[in-house]
Coordinates of C-alpha atoms in Angstrom, one line a residue:
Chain A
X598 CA -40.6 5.3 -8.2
X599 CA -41.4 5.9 -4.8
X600 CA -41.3 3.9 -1.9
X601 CA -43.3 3.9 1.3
X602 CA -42.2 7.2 3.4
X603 CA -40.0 7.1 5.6
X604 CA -37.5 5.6 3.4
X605 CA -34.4 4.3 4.3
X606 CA -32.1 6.1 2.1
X607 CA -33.6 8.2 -0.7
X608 CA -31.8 10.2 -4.0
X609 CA -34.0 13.5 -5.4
X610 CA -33.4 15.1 -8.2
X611 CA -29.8 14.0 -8.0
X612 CA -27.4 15.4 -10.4
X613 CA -23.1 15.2 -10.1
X614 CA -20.9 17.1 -12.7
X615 CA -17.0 16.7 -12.8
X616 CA -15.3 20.1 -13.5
X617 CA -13.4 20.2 -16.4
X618 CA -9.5 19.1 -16.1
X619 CA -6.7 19.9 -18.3
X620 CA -8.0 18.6 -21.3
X621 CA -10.6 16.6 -20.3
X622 CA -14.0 18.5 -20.7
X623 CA -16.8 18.8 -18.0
X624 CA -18.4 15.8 -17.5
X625 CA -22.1 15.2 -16.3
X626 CA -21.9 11.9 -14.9
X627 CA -25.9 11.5 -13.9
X628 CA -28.8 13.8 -14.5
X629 CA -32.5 14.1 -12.2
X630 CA -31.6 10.7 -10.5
X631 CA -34.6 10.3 -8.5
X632 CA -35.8 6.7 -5.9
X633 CA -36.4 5.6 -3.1
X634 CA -35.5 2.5 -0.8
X635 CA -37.8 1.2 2.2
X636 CA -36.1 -0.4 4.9
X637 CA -35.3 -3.5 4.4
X638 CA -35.6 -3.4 0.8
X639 CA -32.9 -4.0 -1.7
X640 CA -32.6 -2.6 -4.8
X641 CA -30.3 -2.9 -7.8
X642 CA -28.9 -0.9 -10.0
X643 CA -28.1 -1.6 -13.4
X644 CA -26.2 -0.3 -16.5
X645 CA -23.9 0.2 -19.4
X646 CA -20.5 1.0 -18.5
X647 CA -19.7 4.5 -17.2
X648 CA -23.5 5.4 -16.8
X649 CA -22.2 6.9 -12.9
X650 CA -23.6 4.2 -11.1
X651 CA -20.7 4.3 -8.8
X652 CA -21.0 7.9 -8.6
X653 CA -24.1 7.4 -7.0
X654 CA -23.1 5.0 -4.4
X655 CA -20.0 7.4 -3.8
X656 CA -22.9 10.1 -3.0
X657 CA -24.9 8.0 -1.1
X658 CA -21.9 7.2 1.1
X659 CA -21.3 11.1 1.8
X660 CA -18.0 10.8 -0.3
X661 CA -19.0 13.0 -3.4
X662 CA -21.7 16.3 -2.6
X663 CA -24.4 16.0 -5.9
X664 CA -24.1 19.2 -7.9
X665 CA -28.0 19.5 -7.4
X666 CA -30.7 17.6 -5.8
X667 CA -30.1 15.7 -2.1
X668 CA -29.5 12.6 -0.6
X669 CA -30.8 11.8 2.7
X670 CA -30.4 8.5 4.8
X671 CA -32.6 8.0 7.3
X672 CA -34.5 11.2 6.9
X673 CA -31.2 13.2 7.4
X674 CA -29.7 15.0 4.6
X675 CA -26.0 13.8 3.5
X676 CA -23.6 16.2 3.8
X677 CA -20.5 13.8 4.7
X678 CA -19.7 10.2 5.5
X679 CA -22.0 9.2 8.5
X680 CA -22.7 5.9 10.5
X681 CA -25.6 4.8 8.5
X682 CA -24.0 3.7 5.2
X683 CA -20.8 1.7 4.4
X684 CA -20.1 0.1 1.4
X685 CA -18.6 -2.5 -0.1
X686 CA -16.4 -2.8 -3.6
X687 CA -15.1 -5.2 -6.2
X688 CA -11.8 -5.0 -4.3
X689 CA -11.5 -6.3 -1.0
X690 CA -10.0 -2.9 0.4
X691 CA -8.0 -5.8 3.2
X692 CA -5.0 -4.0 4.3
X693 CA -2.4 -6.5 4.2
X694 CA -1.0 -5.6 7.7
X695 CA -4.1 -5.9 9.6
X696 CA -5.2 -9.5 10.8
X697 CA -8.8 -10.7 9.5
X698 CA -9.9 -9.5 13.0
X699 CA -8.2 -6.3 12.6
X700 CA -9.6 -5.6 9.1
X701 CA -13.3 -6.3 10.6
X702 CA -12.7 -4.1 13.4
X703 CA -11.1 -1.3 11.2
X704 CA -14.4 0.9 10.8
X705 CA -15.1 0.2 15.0
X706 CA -11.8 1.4 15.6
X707 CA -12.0 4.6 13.6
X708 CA -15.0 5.2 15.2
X709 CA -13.2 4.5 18.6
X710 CA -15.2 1.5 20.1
X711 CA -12.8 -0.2 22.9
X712 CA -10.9 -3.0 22.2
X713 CA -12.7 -5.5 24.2
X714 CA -16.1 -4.9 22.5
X715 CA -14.5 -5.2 18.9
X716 CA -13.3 -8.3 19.6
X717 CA -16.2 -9.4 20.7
X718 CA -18.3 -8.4 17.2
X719 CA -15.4 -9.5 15.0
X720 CA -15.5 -13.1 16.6
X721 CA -19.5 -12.9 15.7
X722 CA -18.8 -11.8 12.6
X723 CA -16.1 -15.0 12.0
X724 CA -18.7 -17.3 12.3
X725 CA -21.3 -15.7 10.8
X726 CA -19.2 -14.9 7.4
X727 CA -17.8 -19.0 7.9
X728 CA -14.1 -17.3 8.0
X729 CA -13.6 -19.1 11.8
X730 CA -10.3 -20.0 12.5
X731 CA -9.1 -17.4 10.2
X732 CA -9.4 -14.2 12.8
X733 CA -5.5 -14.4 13.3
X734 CA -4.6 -15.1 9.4
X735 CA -3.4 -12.3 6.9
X736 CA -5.4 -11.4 3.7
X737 CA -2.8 -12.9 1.7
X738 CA -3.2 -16.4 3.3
X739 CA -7.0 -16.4 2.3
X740 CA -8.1 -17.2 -1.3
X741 CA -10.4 -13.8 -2.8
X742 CA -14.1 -15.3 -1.8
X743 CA -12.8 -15.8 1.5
X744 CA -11.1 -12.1 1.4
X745 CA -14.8 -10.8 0.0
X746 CA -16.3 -12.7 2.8
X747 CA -14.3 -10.6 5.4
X748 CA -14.9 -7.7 3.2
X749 CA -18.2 -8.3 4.1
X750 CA -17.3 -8.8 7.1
X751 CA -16.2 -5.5 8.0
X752 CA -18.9 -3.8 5.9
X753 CA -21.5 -5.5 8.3
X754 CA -19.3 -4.8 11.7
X755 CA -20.3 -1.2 11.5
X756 CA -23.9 -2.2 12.1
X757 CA -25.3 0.3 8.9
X758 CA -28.2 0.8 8.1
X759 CA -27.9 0.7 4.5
X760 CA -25.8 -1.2 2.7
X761 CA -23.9 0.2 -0.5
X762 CA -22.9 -2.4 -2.7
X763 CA -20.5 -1.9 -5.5
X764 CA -20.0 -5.1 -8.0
X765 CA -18.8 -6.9 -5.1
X766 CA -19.1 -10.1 -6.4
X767 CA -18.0 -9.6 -10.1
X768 CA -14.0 -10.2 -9.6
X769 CA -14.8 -13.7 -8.3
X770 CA -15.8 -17.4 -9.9
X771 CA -19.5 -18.4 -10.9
X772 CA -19.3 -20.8 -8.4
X773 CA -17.8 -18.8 -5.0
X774 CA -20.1 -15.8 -6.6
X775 CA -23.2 -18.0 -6.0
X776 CA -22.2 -19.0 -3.0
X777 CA -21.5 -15.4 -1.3
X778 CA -24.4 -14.0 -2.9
X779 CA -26.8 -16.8 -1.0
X780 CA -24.8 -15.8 2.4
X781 CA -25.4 -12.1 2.0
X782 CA -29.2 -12.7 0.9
X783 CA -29.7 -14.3 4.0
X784 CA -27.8 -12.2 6.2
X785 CA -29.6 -9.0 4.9
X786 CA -33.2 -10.9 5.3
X787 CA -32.2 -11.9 8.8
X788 CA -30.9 -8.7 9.9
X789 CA -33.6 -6.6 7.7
X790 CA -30.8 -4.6 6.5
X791 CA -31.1 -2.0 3.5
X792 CA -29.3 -2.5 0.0
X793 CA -28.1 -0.8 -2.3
X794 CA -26.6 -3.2 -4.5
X795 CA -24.8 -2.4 -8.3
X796 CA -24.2 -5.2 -10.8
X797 CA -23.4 -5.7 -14.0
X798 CA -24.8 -9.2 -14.1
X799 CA -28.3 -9.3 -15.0
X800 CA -29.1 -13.1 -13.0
X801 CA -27.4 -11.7 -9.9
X802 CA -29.8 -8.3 -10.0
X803 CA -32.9 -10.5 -10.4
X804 CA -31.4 -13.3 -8.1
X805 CA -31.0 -11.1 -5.2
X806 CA -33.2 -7.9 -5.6
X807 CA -36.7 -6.9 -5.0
X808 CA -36.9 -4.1 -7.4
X809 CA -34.2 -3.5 -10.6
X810 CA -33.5 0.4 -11.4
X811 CA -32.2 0.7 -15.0
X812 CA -29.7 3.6 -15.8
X813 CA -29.6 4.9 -19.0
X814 CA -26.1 5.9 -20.9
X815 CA -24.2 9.0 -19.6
X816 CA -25.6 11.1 -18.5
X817 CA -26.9 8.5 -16.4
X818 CA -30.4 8.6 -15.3
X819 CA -33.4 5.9 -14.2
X820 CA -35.4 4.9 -17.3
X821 CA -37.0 1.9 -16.0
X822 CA -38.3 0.3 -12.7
X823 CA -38.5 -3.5 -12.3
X824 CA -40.5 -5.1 -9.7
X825 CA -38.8 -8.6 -8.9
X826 CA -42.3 -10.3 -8.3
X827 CA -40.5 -13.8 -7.3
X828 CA -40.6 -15.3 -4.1
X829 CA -37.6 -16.5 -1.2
X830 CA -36.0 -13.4 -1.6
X831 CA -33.5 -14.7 1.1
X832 CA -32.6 -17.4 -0.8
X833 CA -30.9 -16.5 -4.7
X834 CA -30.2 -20.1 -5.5
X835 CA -34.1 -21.3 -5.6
X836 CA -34.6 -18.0 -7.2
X837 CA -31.7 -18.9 -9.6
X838 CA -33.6 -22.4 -10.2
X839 CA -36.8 -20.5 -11.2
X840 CA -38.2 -20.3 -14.6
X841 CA -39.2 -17.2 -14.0
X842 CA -36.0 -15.5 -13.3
X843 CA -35.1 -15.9 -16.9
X844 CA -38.1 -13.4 -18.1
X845 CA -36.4 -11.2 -15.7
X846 CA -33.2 -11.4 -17.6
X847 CA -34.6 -11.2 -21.0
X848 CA -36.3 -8.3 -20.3
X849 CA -33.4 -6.4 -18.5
X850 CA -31.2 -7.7 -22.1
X851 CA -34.2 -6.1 -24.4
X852 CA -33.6 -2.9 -21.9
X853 CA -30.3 -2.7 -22.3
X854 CA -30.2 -3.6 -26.0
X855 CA -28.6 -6.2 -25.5
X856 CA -28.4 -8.5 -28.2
X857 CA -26.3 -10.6 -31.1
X858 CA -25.6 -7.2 -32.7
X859 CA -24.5 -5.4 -29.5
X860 CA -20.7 -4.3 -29.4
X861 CA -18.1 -3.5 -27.1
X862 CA -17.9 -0.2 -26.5
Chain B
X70 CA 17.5 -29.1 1.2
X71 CA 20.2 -31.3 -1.0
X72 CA 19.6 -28.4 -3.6
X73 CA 20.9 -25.4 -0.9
X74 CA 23.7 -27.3 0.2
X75 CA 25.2 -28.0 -3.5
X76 CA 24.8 -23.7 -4.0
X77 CA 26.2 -23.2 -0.8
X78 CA 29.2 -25.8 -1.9
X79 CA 29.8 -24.0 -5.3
X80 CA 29.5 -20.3 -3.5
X81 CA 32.4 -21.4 -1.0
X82 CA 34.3 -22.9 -4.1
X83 CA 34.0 -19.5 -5.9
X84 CA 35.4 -17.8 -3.2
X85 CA 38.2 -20.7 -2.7
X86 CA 39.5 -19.8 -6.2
X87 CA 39.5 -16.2 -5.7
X88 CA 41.5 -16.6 -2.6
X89 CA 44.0 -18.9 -3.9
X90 CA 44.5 -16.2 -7.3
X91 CA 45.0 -13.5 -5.1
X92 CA 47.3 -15.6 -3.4
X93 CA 49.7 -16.9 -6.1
X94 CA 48.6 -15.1 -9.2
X95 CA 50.5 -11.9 -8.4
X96 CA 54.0 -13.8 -7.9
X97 CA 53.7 -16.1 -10.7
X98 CA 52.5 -13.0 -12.9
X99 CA 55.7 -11.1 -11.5
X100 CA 53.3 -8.3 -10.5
X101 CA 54.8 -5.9 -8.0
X102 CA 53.7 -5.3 -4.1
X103 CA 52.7 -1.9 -4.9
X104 CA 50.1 -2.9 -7.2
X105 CA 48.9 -6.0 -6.2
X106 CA 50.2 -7.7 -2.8
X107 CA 48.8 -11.0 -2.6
X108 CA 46.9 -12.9 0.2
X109 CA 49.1 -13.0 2.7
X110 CA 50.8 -10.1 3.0
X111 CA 47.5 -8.3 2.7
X112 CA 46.4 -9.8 5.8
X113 CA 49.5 -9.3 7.5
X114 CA 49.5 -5.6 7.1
X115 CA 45.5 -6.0 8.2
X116 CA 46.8 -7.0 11.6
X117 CA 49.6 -4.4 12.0
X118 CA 47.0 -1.9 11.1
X119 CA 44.9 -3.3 13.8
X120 CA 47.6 -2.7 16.6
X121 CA 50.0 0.2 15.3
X122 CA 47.1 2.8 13.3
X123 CA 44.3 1.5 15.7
X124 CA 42.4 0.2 12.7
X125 CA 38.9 -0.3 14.9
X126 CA 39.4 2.6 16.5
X127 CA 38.9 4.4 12.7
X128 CA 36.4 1.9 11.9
X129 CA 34.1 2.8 15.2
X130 CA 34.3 6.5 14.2
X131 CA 33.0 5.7 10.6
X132 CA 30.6 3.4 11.7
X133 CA 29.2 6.2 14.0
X134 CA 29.2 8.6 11.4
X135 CA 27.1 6.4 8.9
X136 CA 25.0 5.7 11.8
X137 CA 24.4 9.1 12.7
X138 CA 24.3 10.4 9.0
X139 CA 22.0 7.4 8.3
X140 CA 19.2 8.0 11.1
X141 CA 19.1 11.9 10.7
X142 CA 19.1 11.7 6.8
X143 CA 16.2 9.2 6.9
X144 CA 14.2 10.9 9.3
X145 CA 14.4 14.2 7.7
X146 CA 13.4 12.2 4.1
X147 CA 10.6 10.9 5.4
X148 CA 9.2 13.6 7.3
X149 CA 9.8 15.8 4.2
X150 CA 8.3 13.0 1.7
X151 CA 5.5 13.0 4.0
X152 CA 4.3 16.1 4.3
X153 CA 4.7 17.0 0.8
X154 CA 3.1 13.8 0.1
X155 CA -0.3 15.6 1.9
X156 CA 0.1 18.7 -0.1
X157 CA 0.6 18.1 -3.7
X158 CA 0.2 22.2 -4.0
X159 CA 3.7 22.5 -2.2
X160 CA 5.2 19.8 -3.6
X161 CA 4.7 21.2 -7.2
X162 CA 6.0 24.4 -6.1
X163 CA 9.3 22.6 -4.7
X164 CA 9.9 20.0 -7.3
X165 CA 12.4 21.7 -9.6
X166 CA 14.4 22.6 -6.6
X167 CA 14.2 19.1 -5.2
X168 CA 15.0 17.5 -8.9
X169 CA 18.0 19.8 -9.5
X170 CA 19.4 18.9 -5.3
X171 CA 18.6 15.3 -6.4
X172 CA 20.9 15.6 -9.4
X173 CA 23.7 17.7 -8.2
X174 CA 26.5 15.0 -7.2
X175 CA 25.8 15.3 -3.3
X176 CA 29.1 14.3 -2.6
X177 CA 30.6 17.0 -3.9
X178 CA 29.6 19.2 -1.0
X179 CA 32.0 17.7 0.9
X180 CA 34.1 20.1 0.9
X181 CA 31.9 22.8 1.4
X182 CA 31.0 21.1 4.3
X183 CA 34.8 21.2 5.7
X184 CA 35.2 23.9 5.1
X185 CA 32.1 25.1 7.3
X186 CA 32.2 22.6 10.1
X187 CA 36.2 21.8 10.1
X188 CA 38.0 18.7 10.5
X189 CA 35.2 17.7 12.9
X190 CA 33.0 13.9 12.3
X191 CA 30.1 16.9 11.4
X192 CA 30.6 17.4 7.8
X193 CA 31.3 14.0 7.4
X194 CA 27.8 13.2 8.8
X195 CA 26.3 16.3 6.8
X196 CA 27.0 14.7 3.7
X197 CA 25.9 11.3 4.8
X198 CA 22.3 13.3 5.8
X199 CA 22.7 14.7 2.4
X200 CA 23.1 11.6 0.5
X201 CA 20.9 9.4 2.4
X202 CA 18.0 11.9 2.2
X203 CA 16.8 11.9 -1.1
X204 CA 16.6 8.3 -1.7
X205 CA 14.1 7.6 1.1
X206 CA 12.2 11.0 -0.1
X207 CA 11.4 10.2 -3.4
X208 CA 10.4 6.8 -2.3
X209 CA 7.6 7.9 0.1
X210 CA 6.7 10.4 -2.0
X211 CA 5.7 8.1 -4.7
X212 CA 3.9 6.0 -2.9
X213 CA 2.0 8.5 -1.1
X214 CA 1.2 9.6 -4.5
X215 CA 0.3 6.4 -5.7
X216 CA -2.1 5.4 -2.9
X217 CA -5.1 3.5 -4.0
X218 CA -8.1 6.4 -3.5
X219 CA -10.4 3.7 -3.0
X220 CA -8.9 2.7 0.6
X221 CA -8.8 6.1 1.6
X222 CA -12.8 6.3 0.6
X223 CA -12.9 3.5 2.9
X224 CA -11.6 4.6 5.5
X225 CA -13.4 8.1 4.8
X226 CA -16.5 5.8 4.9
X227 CA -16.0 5.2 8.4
X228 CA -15.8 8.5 9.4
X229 CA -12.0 8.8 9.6
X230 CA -10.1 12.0 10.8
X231 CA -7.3 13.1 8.2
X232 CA -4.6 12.2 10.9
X233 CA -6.0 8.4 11.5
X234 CA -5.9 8.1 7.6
X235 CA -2.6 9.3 7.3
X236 CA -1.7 6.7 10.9
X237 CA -3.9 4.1 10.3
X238 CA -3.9 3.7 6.0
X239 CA -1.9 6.0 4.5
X240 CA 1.7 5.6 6.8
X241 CA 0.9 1.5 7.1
X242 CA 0.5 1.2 2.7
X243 CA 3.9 3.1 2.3
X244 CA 6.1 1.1 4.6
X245 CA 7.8 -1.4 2.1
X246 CA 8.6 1.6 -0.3
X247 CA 10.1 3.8 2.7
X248 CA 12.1 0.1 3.4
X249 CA 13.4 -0.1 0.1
X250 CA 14.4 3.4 0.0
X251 CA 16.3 2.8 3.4
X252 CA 17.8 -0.4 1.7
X253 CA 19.6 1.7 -0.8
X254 CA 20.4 5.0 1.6
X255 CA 22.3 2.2 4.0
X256 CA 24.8 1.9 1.4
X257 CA 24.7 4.8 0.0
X258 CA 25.3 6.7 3.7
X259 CA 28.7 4.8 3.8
X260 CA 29.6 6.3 0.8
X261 CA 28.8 9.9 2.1
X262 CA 31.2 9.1 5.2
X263 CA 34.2 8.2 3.5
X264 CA 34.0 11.0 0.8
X265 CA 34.0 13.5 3.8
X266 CA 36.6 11.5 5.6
X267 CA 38.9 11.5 2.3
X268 CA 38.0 15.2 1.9
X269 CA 39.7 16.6 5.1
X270 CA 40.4 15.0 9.1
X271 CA 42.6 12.8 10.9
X272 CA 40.0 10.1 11.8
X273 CA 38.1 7.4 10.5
X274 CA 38.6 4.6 7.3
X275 CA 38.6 7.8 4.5
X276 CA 41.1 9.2 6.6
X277 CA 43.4 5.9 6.7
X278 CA 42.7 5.4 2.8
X279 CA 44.6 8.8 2.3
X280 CA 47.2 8.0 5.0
X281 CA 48.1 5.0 2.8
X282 CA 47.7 6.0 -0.2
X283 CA 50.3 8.7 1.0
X284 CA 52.8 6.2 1.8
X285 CA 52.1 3.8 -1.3
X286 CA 51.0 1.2 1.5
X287 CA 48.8 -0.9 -1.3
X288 CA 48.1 -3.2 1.1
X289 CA 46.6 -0.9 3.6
X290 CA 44.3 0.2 1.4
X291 CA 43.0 -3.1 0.5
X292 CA 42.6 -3.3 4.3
X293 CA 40.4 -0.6 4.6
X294 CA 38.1 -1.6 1.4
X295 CA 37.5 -4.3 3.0
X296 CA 36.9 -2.5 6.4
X297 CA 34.7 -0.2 4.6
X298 CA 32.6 -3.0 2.9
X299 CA 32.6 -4.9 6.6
X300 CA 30.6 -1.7 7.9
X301 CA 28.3 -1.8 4.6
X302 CA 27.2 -4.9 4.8
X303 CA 26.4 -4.6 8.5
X304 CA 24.3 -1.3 7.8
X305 CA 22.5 -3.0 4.8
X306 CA 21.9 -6.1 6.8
X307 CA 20.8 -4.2 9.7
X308 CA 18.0 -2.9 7.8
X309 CA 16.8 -6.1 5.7
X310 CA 16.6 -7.3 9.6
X311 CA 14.4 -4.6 10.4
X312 CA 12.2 -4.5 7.3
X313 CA 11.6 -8.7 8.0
X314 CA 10.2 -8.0 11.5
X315 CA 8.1 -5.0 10.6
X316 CA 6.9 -6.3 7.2
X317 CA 6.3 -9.7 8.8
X318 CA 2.7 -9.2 7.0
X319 CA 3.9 -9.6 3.3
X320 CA 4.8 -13.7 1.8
X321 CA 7.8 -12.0 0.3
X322 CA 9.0 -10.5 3.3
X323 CA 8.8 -14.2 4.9
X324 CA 10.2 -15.5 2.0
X325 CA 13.0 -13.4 2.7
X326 CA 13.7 -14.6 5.7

């Protein structure tokens, strides 16, 4: 599982364990997590439910230490949130009192990049996440693909090198889902960024990835590798027409025991 | 439009019949003046109050007091709900104390206050602070306690200091809870006045409520409820105004509006 060196954001031997809490016992959320990604690669991750996939992403992102094993982005070891990741969840995370401009500008302004240059990369970032016209708008005027799109917006403002995906697609409609996912393959192509990119939907991993890690049940750890051997990686809707991509899918089902006898857990 | 207009019409009717019952009701129900004086003679004795007892006069020193009571108390709440809303150690230490000062009647340490501070507009304003306080405390509190994580990990994400989360997320995210906390301590400050001003002075509306009551002037009371409620609505009001320009941001706030 390992990439070409130097890779963009690599876990080894990664393990996290949540101290035991009142009643709750000591949890080991993932176990020897160990990959690569080279840059410009995207990878996703896939799971059963509470498998510590976000736990991961939370390490990768310098918000969680591991209890053993490293991280490193960009050859550095993580030891706290730094400028090469930022991520990206389910929720848009929009503060409701910040503008669409201001919420694409809130990771430049933290970082304290004047006032004039952060207009100037949230009004690229309008039209290149189609939200023009809606810089002055509040994230209750917009419907939530529009919200996710300046989401994404904001992820992408902070110029990272990797990109840390969590579900970000999975609160909206099949429809709006396809269509952010197509806008975020090509941006990612264009700008050869990194991704990290968690899912729960088996199409949208093979739509959108070159390689598939599957996690195992808690505690979590890598149990398979899929190579995504399909072409136009930039471009999930032809991938989404191809035959192909349904072998993908049956294969990540017979992985995940999936099946007609599978139950809710 | 059509639809405003007919509420507006039946509002203003409601309030037509109330007048007219307090008007001839006590007569025709052979009710005495010293229990119920009717319409007139209630507003009659409202404007000899206003030129012999110098009724604004009382009403400006209450009104400062519930200001001053009002600004202080809520200051001090939200300072206080802040910082033990960044140290949860601290606050579990203090919240038995804070529970048992939340239920102890505040007003009744109004005359403790008196008896401290004299017949001065401070205990009157001490109580208000008192009164006001907890209100807005609890309210930040809880919603500094009830702050998504997963914003804070945002902002985290991006690097942030602890003091641009608290100004930047954390402060921002709590602002409609401190503004319902000040919607109730607005009224609740007036309150907090006039028990101090009933308690012990010779100034302001709680002051004039025991004047009359001394003299079995019914009718001057009335005045000063009404006085009282005058300078209650203005207070609420004043904050609702406030909370619509710096809540601008939220559809209800608009709707508001």
């Amino acid at each position: 599982m390992t990439a070409p060196t130097p890779a963009a954001i690599e876990f080894a031997a990664v393990a996290k364990r949540f101290a035991a809490r009142g009643k709750a016992p000591e949890v080991l959320a993932v176990s020897n997590v160990s990959f690569a990604i080279a840059p410009g690669e995207v990878v996703s991750i896939i799971g059963p439910s509470g498998c510590g996939k976000s736990t991961l992403l939370n390490m990768g992102a310098g918000l969680d230490a591991p209890s053993a094993g490293s991280v490193r982005v960009a050859g550095e070891t993580v030891t706290g949130p730094n400028t090469h990741v930022a991520f990206m969840l389910q929720k848009d995370l929009l503060m409701p009192w910040r503008s669409i401009s201001e919420n694409i500008e809130f990771g430049l302004e933290l970082r304290g990049v004047p006032v004039t240059e952060r207009r100037t990369t949230s009004a690229r970032l309008l039209t290149q996440c189609h939200l023009e016209g809606f810089g002055a708008s509040y994230p209750h005027q917009l419907s939530g693909g529009m919200r996710q799109r300046a989401a994404l917006a904001r992820t992408l403002a902070v110029d990272p090198l990797v990109l840390l995906m969590d579900e970000p697609f999975s609160a909206l409609d099949a429809q709006t889902k396809m269509i952010l996912q197509q806008d975020l393959a090509q941006t990612v192509a264009a700008q050869n960024k990194t991704m990290l990119f968690i899912t729960h939907d088996l199409a949208e991993a093979a739509a959108l990835s070159d390689r598939i890690l599957v996690m195992s049940e808690r505690p979590g750890t890598i149990t398979e590798e899929i190579v995504v051997d399909l072409p136009a990686r930039d471009n999930p809707m032809a991938r989404r027409k191809n035959p192909a991509l349904g072998e993908y899918v049956t294969r990540l089902m017979e992985l995940l025991r999936l099946d007609a006898h599978s139950e809710v857990h | 439009m059509s639809e405003r207009l007919t509420t507006a019409f039946w509002s203003a009717a409601v309030l037509a019949v109330f007048l007219l019952g307090w008007q001839f009701l006590p007569g025709l129900s052979g009710v005495p003046d010293f229990v119920l004086p009717n319409l007139t003679k209630t507003v009659n004795e409202g404007l000899r109050i206003w030129s012999n007892e110098r009724l604004l006069w009382h009403s400006g020193i209450t009104a400062l007091e519930v200001v001053a009571g009002f600004v202080l108390g809520a200051l001090l709440g939200a300072v206080i709900g802040y910082a033990l809303g960044f140290s949860p150690r601290v606050e579990a230490v203090l919240s038995p104390y804070l529970l048992a000062l939340q239920i102890a009647p505040k007003v009744a340490f109004a005359p403790l206050f008196v008896m401290w501070l004299g017949y001065t507009v401070y205990p009157k304003i001490l109580v208000a602070i008192l009164i006001v306080f907890f209100p807005v405390l609890i309210n930040v509190l809880s919603a500094m306690r009830t702050m998504d994580r997963d914003i804070i990990n945002l902002a985290r994400s991006f690097s942030a200091t602890r003091w641009q989360i608290f100004t930047m997320v954390q402060y921002p995210t709590t602002l409609p809870a401190l503004f319902s906390g000040l919607r109730i301590a607005s009224t609740l400050a007036v309150i907090g006045v006039v028990v101090g001003e009933l308690v012990g002075g010779n100034m302001g509306l709680g002051y004039l409520l025991v004047f009359f009551e001394g003299q079995g002037n019914t009718a001057g009371v009335f005045v000063v409820i009404g006085a009282l409620t005058v300078i209650g609505i203005a207070a609420y009001y004043a904050v609702v105004l406030l909370e619509n320009r710096v809540l601008h941001y939220l559809p209800s706030a608009v709707q508001r509006a």
